[in-house]
Amino acid sequence: MVKTENTEERILEAARAVFIRKGLTGARMQEIADEAGINKALLHYYFRTKEKLFDRIFFEVFQTISSGINQAFTENIPFFDKIKKFIDLYIGVLLENPYLPIFFLNEIQQNPERLQQFIEKDVFKSMSSFLIQLSDEINAGRIRPVHPVHFIINMIGMLVIPFAVKPLLAPIVSRQLGIDYNDLLRERKEVVFQFIINAIKPIEK
Amino acid sequence: MVKTENTEERILEAARAVFIRKGLTGARMQEIADEAGINKALLHYYFRTKEKLFDRIFFEVFQTISSGINQAFTENIPFFDKIKKFIDLYIGVLLENPYLPIFFLNEIQQNPERLQQFIEKDVFKSMSSFLIQLSDEINAGRIRPVHPVHFIINMIGMLVIPFAVKPLLAPIVSRQLGIDYNDLLRERKEVVFQFIINAIKPIEK
DNA sequence: AAAAAGTTTAACTAGATGGTTAAAATTATA
DNA sequence: TATAATTTTAACCATCTAGTTAAACTTTTT
């Protein structure tokens, strides 16, 4: 066996970068080849079709997303710590992959069928354990009653959206308020946590 | 002058539907013509290029979004009422245009330059008046201190994300919890409002 | 009815793009 | 060094798609 892994790895990195930037329909095989430092013939030699290559990348992206969730939710730590950990971890991932959420959300809107292979799997088993823990906290009166699904949606929304609206908001807050949007993104680790705590902490101490 | 308005209107409706469903690169002029019930030659007769047609649609979409914001923020009503109004109005728009946010966010990620024409304009002047009102409330001690920009981002995130992740979550909550996702979306008018109120209401009454 | 505007038909161009192929060149392996 | 695996070159094919064109047809206006 020769150094095929190296080239394949470079192709995958390039494909991931280009697909996430341009989306499935926007990406060009030639551009992926260029970014990988090879030619189109070799690219097709490794991955016969654009579809096959995209499937692979989409799978990896899905793993990036779901493993982040699982990592934070699997640990056996107090509820508020888990929230904090989840937020830190997620914003960390997003800071490194700012284009990833819109790429992912756009592709599943265009082609929801692609998700079926994942929904069957146990990718979200950790999430259901989190839902149980959340219910326990509510029953014990340690947090206010909230619908667990709504709670998760709220959290994800506050984490993801600032990255998605960056092209719109960054110039505005920069011009009108003199704020650097990247600073603002980093602040959110603390801000979102505090906002959530305030929202779910019971009124009486 | 003949019944040109009628046809032009049908083209715009068709283009809006197709562009929002498929995006700029995914949309086909032939598909837009079909959806408008005309042929490709006539479509090009009204709008010379795909780009021109898209620009027009993108402008309209931007107006849909920003006019919703302005409508709620311009009224002279108490702060909490304004929040509630904003939420109701926004979820209403999203229920009627569920694909719109990802379309918009994807396009501005692909092509941020397109926004420049809008950022100059006073589309967001109502938002800055809202920011001032928010600061006043904080200074008067009627709500907890929150960074206004973070607050807006939180709100937008909680409103938009549930629509964006619908293809992923709808099958999951349907299968595992027996919940109809559309019911869940409608519930959010109340849920998000309550969550926000809880988060920003001061501790002492 | 005649003129003008709107619409269709149908064929066509030009360029982009995914994918293929075969031979040559390079690199690694035995 | 000989063999095998990897990579490049470069031309090529087929298809898709935006956009054009000119003539015929239909509807509206005068």
Tab-separated table of C-alpha atoms (C1' of nucleotides) in Angstrom:
chain	number	residue	atom	x	y	z
A	1	MET	CA	0.000	0.000	0.000
A	2	VAL	CA	1.330	3.383	-0.948
A	3	LYS	CA	0.715	6.842	0.357
A	4	THR	CA	-2.897	6.925	-0.786
A	5	GLU	CA	-4.178	7.989	2.610
A	6	ASN	CA	-2.344	11.236	2.425
A	7	THR	CA	-3.903	12.265	-0.875
A	8	GLU	CA	-7.336	11.039	0.118
A	9	GLU	CA	-7.047	13.055	3.297
A	10	ARG	CA	-6.117	16.179	1.368
A	11	ILE	CA	-9.055	15.662	-0.964
A	12	LEU	CA	-11.437	15.323	1.949
A	13	GLU	CA	-10.119	18.449	3.619
A	14	ALA	CA	-10.386	20.390	0.384
A	15	ALA	CA	-13.849	19.051	-0.367
A	16	ARG	CA	-15.048	19.905	3.110
A	17	ALA	CA	-13.775	23.437	2.821
A	18	VAL	CA	-15.227	24.020	-0.632
A	19	PHE	CA	-18.576	22.340	-0.007
A	20	ILE	CA	-19.080	24.262	3.218
A	21	ARG	CA	-18.175	27.534	1.519
A	22	LYS	CA	-20.161	27.006	-1.673
A	23	GLY	CA	-22.731	24.320	-0.925
A	24	LEU	CA	-23.411	21.227	-3.013
A	25	THR	CA	-24.645	23.014	-6.135
A	26	GLY	CA	-22.181	25.882	-5.840
A	27	ALA	CA	-19.067	23.762	-5.401
A	28	ARG	CA	-16.981	22.830	-8.427
A	29	MET	CA	-14.973	19.647	-8.744
A	30	GLN	CA	-12.200	21.671	-10.350
A	31	GLU	CA	-12.084	23.988	-7.361
A	32	ILE	CA	-11.861	21.047	-4.983
A	33	ALA	CA	-9.035	19.594	-7.039
A	34	ASP	CA	-7.214	22.929	-7.020
A	35	GLU	CA	-7.640	23.297	-3.272
A	36	ALA	CA	-6.304	19.781	-2.773
A	37	GLY	CA	-3.345	20.541	-5.032
A	38	ILE	CA	-4.182	17.786	-7.506
A	39	ASN	CA	-5.927	17.548	-10.869
A	40	LYS	CA	-9.476	16.685	-11.754
A	41	ALA	CA	-8.635	13.258	-13.149
A	42	LEU	CA	-7.095	12.154	-9.898
A	43	LEU	CA	-9.975	13.578	-7.929
A	44	HIS	CA	-12.400	11.446	-9.906
A	45	TYR	CA	-10.049	8.515	-9.496
A	46	TYR	CA	-10.461	8.701	-5.727
A	47	PHE	CA	-14.145	9.642	-5.610
A	48	ARG	CA	-16.000	8.661	-8.693
A	49	THR	CA	-18.740	11.271	-8.526
A	50	LYS	CA	-19.454	14.598	-6.891
A	51	GLU	CA	-22.418	13.013	-5.138
A	52	LYS	CA	-20.300	10.320	-3.524
A	53	LEU	CA	-17.787	12.870	-2.339
A	54	PHE	CA	-20.505	15.095	-0.992
A	55	ASP	CA	-22.181	12.236	0.849
A	56	ARG	CA	-18.931	11.547	2.604
A	57	ILE	CA	-18.442	15.181	3.592
A	58	PHE	CA	-22.025	15.561	4.712
A	59	PHE	CA	-21.609	12.522	6.918
A	60	GLU	CA	-18.499	14.014	8.508
A	61	VAL	CA	-20.225	17.329	9.070
A	62	PHE	CA	-23.117	15.591	10.710
A	63	GLN	CA	-20.674	13.842	12.993
A	64	THR	CA	-18.989	17.114	13.877
A	65	ILE	CA	-22.342	18.459	14.949
A	66	SER	CA	-23.709	15.444	16.761
A	67	SER	CA	-20.476	14.499	18.485
A	68	GLY	CA	-20.341	17.979	19.953
A	69	ILE	CA	-23.779	17.484	21.399
A	70	ASN	CA	-23.040	14.018	22.685
A	71	GLN	CA	-19.747	14.966	24.258
A	72	ALA	CA	-21.376	17.571	26.456
A	73	PHE	CA	-24.516	15.652	27.277
A	74	THR	CA	-22.951	12.318	28.091
A	75	GLU	CA	-20.873	13.446	31.023
A	76	ASN	CA	-22.249	12.812	34.472
A	77	ILE	CA	-22.137	16.299	35.941
A	78	PRO	CA	-24.653	18.680	37.532
A	79	PHE	CA	-27.288	20.171	35.269
A	80	PHE	CA	-26.038	23.743	35.175
A	81	ASP	CA	-22.493	22.567	34.567
A	82	LYS	CA	-23.738	20.538	31.663
A	83	ILE	CA	-25.418	23.574	30.168
A	84	LYS	CA	-22.264	25.602	30.539
A	85	LYS	CA	-20.154	22.873	29.039
A	86	PHE	CA	-22.512	22.478	26.122
A	87	ILE	CA	-22.454	26.195	25.390
A	88	ASP	CA	-18.676	26.497	25.617
A	89	LEU	CA	-18.131	23.476	23.461
A	90	TYR	CA	-20.626	24.524	20.846
A	91	ILE	CA	-19.466	28.087	20.488
A	92	GLY	CA	-15.952	26.731	20.267
A	93	VAL	CA	-16.898	24.496	17.363
A	94	LEU	CA	-18.735	27.341	15.671
A	95	LEU	CA	-15.855	29.763	16.055
A	96	GLU	CA	-13.723	27.263	14.171
A	97	ASN	CA	-16.423	26.442	11.615
A	98	PRO	CA	-18.464	29.592	11.184
A	99	TYR	CA	-19.942	28.614	7.812
A	100	LEU	CA	-20.918	25.164	8.949
A	101	PRO	CA	-24.414	25.773	10.341
A	102	ILE	CA	-25.825	27.534	7.307
A	103	PHE	CA	-24.221	24.972	5.050
A	104	PHE	CA	-25.837	22.183	7.011
A	105	LEU	CA	-29.211	23.848	7.414
A	106	ASN	CA	-29.353	24.797	3.767
A	107	GLU	CA	-28.531	21.300	2.594
A	108	ILE	CA	-31.145	19.671	4.802
A	109	GLN	CA	-33.704	22.172	3.570
A	110	GLN	CA	-32.809	21.386	-0.054
A	111	ASN	CA	-32.578	17.668	0.482
A	112	PRO	CA	-34.218	16.426	3.663
A	113	GLU	CA	-34.089	12.820	2.444
A	114	ARG	CA	-30.378	12.788	3.057
A	115	LEU	CA	-31.090	12.872	6.780
A	116	GLN	CA	-32.989	9.614	6.890
A	117	GLN	CA	-29.832	7.549	7.202
A	118	PHE	CA	-28.925	9.424	10.391
A	119	ILE	CA	-32.266	9.749	12.065
A	120	GLU	CA	-32.458	6.004	12.475
A	121	LYS	CA	-29.143	5.894	14.237
A	122	ASP	CA	-28.523	6.579	17.880
A	123	VAL	CA	-26.846	9.896	17.338
A	124	PHE	CA	-29.309	11.613	19.556
A	125	LYS	CA	-29.557	9.089	22.307
A	126	SER	CA	-27.549	11.382	24.531
A	127	MET	CA	-30.068	14.109	23.890
A	128	SER	CA	-32.926	12.020	25.211
A	129	SER	CA	-30.933	11.354	28.374
A	130	PHE	CA	-30.550	15.099	28.685
A	131	LEU	CA	-34.279	15.532	28.299
A	132	ILE	CA	-34.782	13.134	31.201
A	133	GLN	CA	-32.306	14.968	33.375
A	134	LEU	CA	-34.089	18.217	32.543
A	135	SER	CA	-37.428	16.741	33.587
A	136	ASP	CA	-35.887	15.569	36.845
A	137	GLU	CA	-34.627	19.054	37.605
A	138	ILE	CA	-38.064	20.481	36.962
A	139	ASN	CA	-39.781	17.891	39.140
A	140	ALA	CA	-37.309	18.555	41.935
A	141	GLY	CA	-38.152	22.251	41.671
A	142	ARG	CA	-34.589	23.228	40.926
A	143	ILE	CA	-35.573	24.913	37.672
A	144	ARG	CA	-38.814	26.393	36.432
A	145	PRO	CA	-41.048	24.215	34.304
A	146	VAL	CA	-40.067	24.417	30.646
A	147	HIS	CA	-40.892	22.128	27.787
A	148	PRO	CA	-37.615	20.277	27.204
A	149	VAL	CA	-37.843	20.418	23.420
A	150	HIS	CA	-38.517	24.133	23.480
A	151	PHE	CA	-35.637	24.569	25.874
A	152	ILE	CA	-33.199	22.809	23.564
A	153	ILE	CA	-34.449	24.778	20.582
A	154	ASN	CA	-33.989	28.025	22.499
A	155	MET	CA	-30.449	27.116	23.399
A	156	ILE	CA	-29.462	26.002	19.899
A	157	GLY	CA	-31.020	29.114	18.432
A	158	MET	CA	-29.092	31.477	20.652
A	159	LEU	CA	-25.869	29.618	19.883
A	160	VAL	CA	-26.168	29.218	16.130
A	161	ILE	CA	-27.928	32.333	14.890
A	162	PRO	CA	-25.224	34.878	15.699
A	163	PHE	CA	-22.904	33.033	13.333
A	164	ALA	CA	-25.548	32.830	10.637
A	165	VAL	CA	-26.364	36.534	10.725
A	166	LYS	CA	-22.775	37.654	10.915
A	167	PRO	CA	-22.650	38.947	7.315
A	168	LEU	CA	-25.631	41.154	8.101
A	169	LEU	CA	-24.872	42.294	11.633
A	170	ALA	CA	-21.097	42.569	11.648
A	171	PRO	CA	-20.973	45.666	9.419
A	172	ILE	CA	-23.892	47.266	11.247
A	173	VAL	CA	-22.603	46.897	14.796
A	174	SER	CA	-19.146	47.803	13.617
A	175	ARG	CA	-20.286	51.025	11.981
A	176	GLN	CA	-23.011	52.115	14.354
A	177	LEU	CA	-21.611	50.889	17.657
A	178	GLY	CA	-17.932	50.433	16.944
A	179	ILE	CA	-18.127	46.842	18.124
A	180	ASP	CA	-16.016	44.063	16.666
A	181	TYR	CA	-18.402	41.237	15.905
A	182	ASN	CA	-15.868	38.538	16.753
A	183	ASP	CA	-15.507	39.929	20.251
A	184	LEU	CA	-19.249	39.790	20.526
A	185	LEU	CA	-19.280	36.153	19.430
A	186	ARG	CA	-16.772	35.204	22.099
A	187	GLU	CA	-18.720	37.079	24.761
A	188	ARG	CA	-21.676	34.872	24.051
A	189	LYS	CA	-20.251	31.928	25.973
A	190	GLU	CA	-20.989	33.887	29.114
A	191	VAL	CA	-23.983	35.882	27.905
A	192	VAL	CA	-26.029	32.934	26.684
A	193	PHE	CA	-25.307	30.936	29.805
A	194	GLN	CA	-26.413	33.784	32.024
A	195	PHE	CA	-29.513	34.414	29.952
A	196	ILE	CA	-30.552	30.780	30.176
A	197	ILE	CA	-29.885	30.560	33.887
A	198	ASN	CA	-31.947	33.660	34.495
A	199	ALA	CA	-34.760	32.227	32.431
A	200	ILE	CA	-34.982	28.894	34.208
A	201	LYS	CA	-33.862	29.601	37.779
A	202	PRO	CA	-36.871	29.515	40.121
A	203	ILE	CA	-38.047	32.817	41.548
A	204	GLU	CA	-37.668	31.966	45.229
A	205	LYS	CA	-34.258	30.992	46.378
B	1	MET	CA	-50.449	49.835	-22.008
B	2	VAL	CA	-51.635	46.269	-21.913
B	3	LYS	CA	-51.929	43.666	-19.174
B	4	THR	CA	-48.215	43.528	-18.571
B	5	GLU	CA	-48.545	43.986	-14.841
B	6	ASN	CA	-50.406	40.768	-14.477
B	7	THR	CA	-47.724	38.690	-16.140
B	8	GLU	CA	-44.913	40.505	-14.420
B	9	GLU	CA	-46.627	39.834	-11.124
B	10	ARG	CA	-46.950	36.150	-11.878
B	11	ILE	CA	-43.285	35.983	-12.822
B	12	LEU	CA	-42.277	37.618	-9.581
B	13	GLU	CA	-44.408	35.276	-7.523
B	14	ALA	CA	-43.018	32.268	-9.351
B	15	ALA	CA	-39.458	33.515	-9.079
B	16	ARG	CA	-39.859	34.171	-5.384
B	17	ALA	CA	-41.193	30.692	-4.782
B	18	VAL	CA	-38.519	28.959	-6.836
B	19	PHE	CA	-35.580	31.037	-5.607
B	20	ILE	CA	-36.591	30.529	-1.988
B	21	ARG	CA	-37.018	26.796	-2.513
B	22	LYS	CA	-33.855	26.223	-4.545
B	23	GLY	CA	-31.601	29.195	-3.934
B	24	LEU	CA	-29.860	31.295	-6.563
B	25	THR	CA	-27.623	28.554	-7.959
B	26	GLY	CA	-30.239	25.818	-7.630
B	27	ALA	CA	-33.063	27.695	-9.336
B	28	ARG	CA	-33.665	27.218	-13.068
B	29	MET	CA	-35.096	29.869	-15.354
B	30	GLN	CA	-37.123	27.139	-17.034
B	31	GLU	CA	-38.632	26.140	-13.702
B	32	ILE	CA	-39.549	29.735	-12.950
B	33	ALA	CA	-41.174	30.052	-16.370
B	34	ASP	CA	-43.118	26.835	-15.809
B	35	GLU	CA	-44.279	27.965	-12.390
B	36	ALA	CA	-45.415	31.278	-13.865
B	37	GLY	CA	-47.239	29.457	-16.655
B	38	ILE	CA	-45.231	31.097	-19.425
B	39	ASN	CA	-42.251	30.167	-21.568
B	40	LYS	CA	-38.586	30.939	-21.208
B	41	ALA	CA	-38.491	33.464	-24.046
B	42	LEU	CA	-41.122	35.602	-22.383
B	43	LEU	CA	-39.439	35.300	-19.040
B	44	HIS	CA	-36.243	36.727	-20.524
B	45	TYR	CA	-38.328	39.361	-22.256
B	46	TYR	CA	-39.471	40.683	-18.890
B	47	PHE	CA	-36.263	40.175	-16.944
B	48	ARG	CA	-33.220	40.083	-19.114
B	49	THR	CA	-31.034	37.962	-16.853
B	50	LYS	CA	-31.335	35.594	-13.928
B	51	GLU	CA	-29.209	37.961	-11.875
B	52	LYS	CA	-31.568	40.895	-12.429
B	53	LEU	CA	-34.551	38.778	-11.500
B	54	PHE	CA	-32.805	37.475	-8.431
B	55	ASP	CA	-31.790	40.950	-7.323
B	56	ARG	CA	-35.414	41.978	-7.463
B	57	ILE	CA	-36.566	38.976	-5.417
B	58	PHE	CA	-33.779	39.372	-2.897
B	59	PHE	CA	-34.801	42.973	-2.413
B	60	GLU	CA	-38.396	41.946	-1.790
B	61	VAL	CA	-37.325	39.263	0.662
B	62	PHE	CA	-35.198	41.752	2.506
B	63	GLN	CA	-38.207	44.028	2.743
B	64	THR	CA	-40.365	41.218	4.077
B	65	ILE	CA	-37.845	40.689	6.825
B	66	SER	CA	-37.074	44.277	7.698
B	67	SER	CA	-40.645	45.543	7.467
B	68	GLY	CA	-41.652	42.917	9.993
B	69	ILE	CA	-39.042	44.224	12.370
B	70	ASN	CA	-39.940	47.846	11.786
B	71	GLN	CA	-43.659	47.300	12.149
B	72	ALA	CA	-43.265	45.911	15.639
B	73	PHE	CA	-40.553	48.267	16.811
B	74	THR	CA	-42.024	51.503	15.567
B	75	GLU	CA	-45.199	51.451	17.608
B	76	ASN	CA	-45.257	53.487	20.772
B	77	ILE	CA	-46.266	50.854	23.304
B	78	PRO	CA	-44.811	49.497	26.548
B	79	PHE	CA	-41.629	47.478	26.305
B	80	PHE	CA	-43.025	44.061	27.123
B	81	ASP	CA	-45.922	44.594	24.731
B	82	LYS	CA	-43.456	45.429	22.051
B	83	ILE	CA	-41.566	42.212	22.658
B	84	LYS	CA	-44.772	40.221	22.493
B	85	LYS	CA	-45.847	41.958	19.331
B	86	PHE	CA	-42.508	41.383	17.705
B	87	ILE	CA	-42.589	37.692	18.521
B	88	ASP	CA	-46.152	37.175	17.317
B	89	LEU	CA	-45.523	39.057	14.137
B	90	TYR	CA	-42.292	37.297	13.382
B	91	ILE	CA	-43.506	33.786	14.006
B	92	GLY	CA	-46.517	34.643	11.862
B	93	VAL	CA	-44.287	35.643	8.981
B	94	LEU	CA	-42.175	32.532	9.426
B	95	LEU	CA	-45.180	30.219	9.530
B	96	GLU	CA	-46.155	31.585	6.134
B	97	ASN	CA	-42.586	31.575	4.778
B	98	PRO	CA	-40.828	28.673	6.462
B	99	TYR	CA	-38.031	28.395	3.891
B	100	LEU	CA	-37.303	32.084	3.870
B	101	PRO	CA	-34.727	32.377	6.670
B	102	ILE	CA	-32.387	29.692	5.398
B	103	PHE	CA	-32.706	31.037	1.885
B	104	PHE	CA	-31.786	34.501	3.085
B	105	LEU	CA	-29.017	33.408	5.423
B	106	ASN	CA	-27.511	31.130	2.818
B	107	GLU	CA	-27.487	33.829	0.173
B	108	ILE	CA	-25.837	36.391	2.428
B	109	GLN	CA	-23.231	33.842	3.401
B	110	GLN	CA	-22.531	33.075	-0.267
B	111	ASN	CA	-22.642	36.676	-1.349
B	112	PRO	CA	-22.316	39.201	1.468
B	113	GLU	CA	-21.643	42.018	-1.004
B	114	ARG	CA	-25.268	41.971	-1.996
B	115	LEU	CA	-26.116	43.417	1.419
B	116	GLN	CA	-24.146	46.595	0.986
B	117	GLN	CA	-26.963	48.354	-0.827
B	118	PHE	CA	-29.235	47.800	2.180
B	119	ILE	CA	-26.901	48.441	5.047
B	120	GLU	CA	-26.526	52.047	3.984
B	121	LYS	CA	-30.260	52.568	4.063
B	122	ASP	CA	-32.347	53.319	7.115
B	123	VAL	CA	-33.940	49.909	7.278
B	124	PHE	CA	-32.726	49.411	10.764
B	125	LYS	CA	-33.409	52.802	12.189
B	126	SER	CA	-36.330	51.354	14.105
B	127	MET	CA	-33.998	48.844	15.618
B	128	SER	CA	-31.750	51.498	17.038
B	129	SER	CA	-34.771	53.184	18.620
B	130	PHE	CA	-35.562	49.837	20.171
B	131	LEU	CA	-32.042	49.608	21.513
B	132	ILE	CA	-32.544	52.976	23.184
B	133	GLN	CA	-35.837	51.934	24.717
B	134	LEU	CA	-34.156	48.789	25.994
B	135	SER	CA	-31.404	50.826	27.615
B	136	ASP	CA	-34.005	53.046	29.263
B	137	GLU	CA	-35.765	50.049	30.743
B	138	ILE	CA	-32.497	48.770	32.122
B	139	ASN	CA	-31.560	52.150	33.613
B	140	ALA	CA	-35.013	52.414	35.209
B	141	GLY	CA	-34.459	49.004	36.768
B	142	ARG	CA	-37.496	47.524	35.115
B	143	ILE	CA	-35.441	44.778	33.460
B	144	ARG	CA	-32.115	43.217	34.290
B	145	PRO	CA	-29.022	44.563	32.572
B	146	VAL	CA	-28.497	42.857	29.234
B	147	HIS	CA	-26.389	43.917	26.316
B	148	PRO	CA	-28.984	45.119	23.790
B	149	VAL	CA	-27.268	43.522	20.795
B	150	HIS	CA	-27.002	40.196	22.573
B	151	PHE	CA	-30.627	40.494	23.569
B	152	ILE	CA	-31.773	40.983	19.980
B	153	ILE	CA	-29.606	38.127	18.789
B	154	ASN	CA	-31.066	35.861	21.468
B	155	MET	CA	-34.576	36.739	20.430
B	156	ILE	CA	-33.988	36.316	16.708
B	157	GLY	CA	-32.221	33.034	17.343
B	158	MET	CA	-35.081	31.564	19.312
B	159	LEU	CA	-37.558	32.677	16.658
B	160	VAL	CA	-35.740	31.595	13.523
B	161	ILE	CA	-33.930	28.394	14.437
B	162	PRO	CA	-36.965	26.166	14.978
B	163	PHE	CA	-37.942	26.741	11.360
B	164	ALA	CA	-34.433	26.116	10.114
B	165	VAL	CA	-34.022	22.814	11.952
B	166	LYS	CA	-37.484	21.549	11.112
B	167	PRO	CA	-36.273	18.963	8.563
B	168	LEU	CA	-34.047	17.496	11.268
B	169	LEU	CA	-36.251	17.761	14.342
B	170	ALA	CA	-39.734	17.192	12.952
B	171	PRO	CA	-39.221	13.476	12.263
B	172	ILE	CA	-37.433	12.972	15.567
B	173	VAL	CA	-39.985	14.589	17.860
B	174	SER	CA	-42.750	13.001	15.845
B	175	ARG	CA	-41.350	9.508	16.187
B	176	GLN	CA	-39.898	9.658	19.676
B	177	LEU	CA	-42.390	11.941	21.385
B	178	GLY	CA	-45.431	11.771	19.158
B	179	ILE	CA	-45.404	15.544	18.794
B	180	ASP	CA	-46.516	17.346	15.654
B	181	TYR	CA	-43.795	19.851	14.889
B	182	ASN	CA	-46.202	22.446	13.525
B	183	ASP	CA	-48.065	22.480	16.830
B	184	LEU	CA	-44.742	23.039	18.493
B	185	LEU	CA	-43.967	25.951	16.187
B	186	ARG	CA	-47.232	27.670	17.038
B	187	GLU	CA	-46.681	27.135	20.760
B	188	ARG	CA	-43.514	29.127	20.491
B	189	LYS	CA	-45.311	32.464	20.363
B	190	GLU	CA	-46.083	31.958	24.028
B	191	VAL	CA	-43.034	29.907	24.991
B	192	VAL	CA	-40.429	32.314	23.656
B	193	PHE	CA	-42.159	35.306	25.177
B	194	GLN	CA	-42.290	33.660	28.582
B	195	PHE	CA	-38.674	32.535	28.332
B	196	ILE	CA	-37.510	36.033	27.529
B	197	ILE	CA	-39.592	37.641	30.243
B	198	ASN	CA	-38.223	35.213	32.790
B	199	ALA	CA	-34.718	35.958	31.640
B	200	ILE	CA	-34.919	39.721	31.906
B	201	LYS	CA	-37.428	40.410	34.701
B	202	PRO	CA	-35.621	41.648	37.794
B	203	ILE	CA	-35.359	39.288	40.752
B	204	GLU	CA	-37.118	41.464	43.337
B	205	LYS	CA	-40.696	42.420	42.559
C	1	DA	C1'	-60.124	46.601	-39.453
C	2	DA	C1'	-55.475	48.078	-38.742
C	3	DA	C1'	-51.775	48.773	-35.649
C	4	DA	C1'	-49.478	47.681	-31.592
C	5	DA	C1'	-48.367	45.012	-27.771
C	6	DG	C1'	-47.993	40.573	-25.775
C	7	DT	C1'	-47.005	35.688	-26.210
C	8	DT	C1'	-45.573	31.331	-28.217
C	9	DT	C1'	-42.768	28.223	-30.914
C	10	DA	C1'	-38.721	26.248	-31.937
C	11	DA	C1'	-34.387	26.250	-33.040
C	12	DC	C1'	-30.000	27.810	-31.883
C	13	DT	C1'	-25.418	29.613	-29.489
C	14	DA	C1'	-22.020	29.666	-26.105
C	15	DG	C1'	-20.158	28.458	-22.035
C	16	DA	C1'	-19.840	25.795	-17.905
C	17	DT	C1'	-19.381	21.532	-15.781
C	18	DG	C1'	-19.274	16.535	-14.422
C	19	DG	C1'	-17.126	12.816	-15.911
C	20	DT	C1'	-14.004	9.769	-19.062
C	21	DT	C1'	-9.970	8.098	-21.313
C	22	DA	C1'	-5.412	6.688	-22.697
C	23	DA	C1'	-0.898	7.511	-22.677
C	24	DA	C1'	3.051	9.486	-20.452
C	25	DA	C1'	5.525	10.635	-16.367
C	26	DT	C1'	6.645	10.118	-11.663
C	27	DT	C1'	7.214	7.826	-7.347
C	28	DA	C1'	7.322	3.958	-4.319
C	29	DT	C1'	8.161	-0.968	-3.581
C	30	DA	C1'	10.100	-5.462	-3.959
D	1	DT	C1'	16.635	-2.338	-11.464
D	2	DA	C1'	12.207	-3.968	-12.614
D	3	DT	C1'	7.565	-3.829	-11.297
D	4	DA	C1'	3.623	-1.802	-9.535
D	5	DA	C1'	1.105	2.011	-7.897
D	6	DT	C1'	0.256	6.885	-8.171
D	7	DT	C1'	-0.224	11.109	-10.568
D	8	DT	C1'	-0.301	14.213	-14.510
D	9	DT	C1'	-1.387	15.741	-19.106
D	10	DA	C1'	-4.521	16.853	-22.293
D	11	DA	C1'	-7.896	16.024	-25.039
D	12	DC	C1'	-12.509	14.782	-25.271
D	13	DC	C1'	-17.789	13.768	-24.542
D	14	DA	C1'	-22.341	14.632	-23.017
D	15	DT	C1'	-25.347	17.314	-20.718
D	16	DC	C1'	-27.210	21.227	-18.708
D	17	DT	C1'	-28.398	25.878	-18.772
D	18	DA	C1'	-28.636	31.034	-19.526
D	19	DG	C1'	-29.635	33.656	-23.013
D	20	DT	C1'	-30.849	34.890	-28.128
D	21	DT	C1'	-33.430	35.168	-32.264
D	22	DA	C1'	-36.884	35.449	-35.761
D	23	DA	C1'	-41.045	34.298	-37.297
D	24	DA	C1'	-45.789	33.182	-36.356
D	25	DC	C1'	-49.727	33.684	-33.587
D	26	DT	C1'	-52.973	35.999	-30.298
D	27	DT	C1'	-54.894	39.597	-27.781
D	28	DT	C1'	-55.596	44.419	-26.898
D	29	DT	C1'	-55.998	49.072	-28.327
D	30	DT	C1'	-57.176	52.739	-31.460
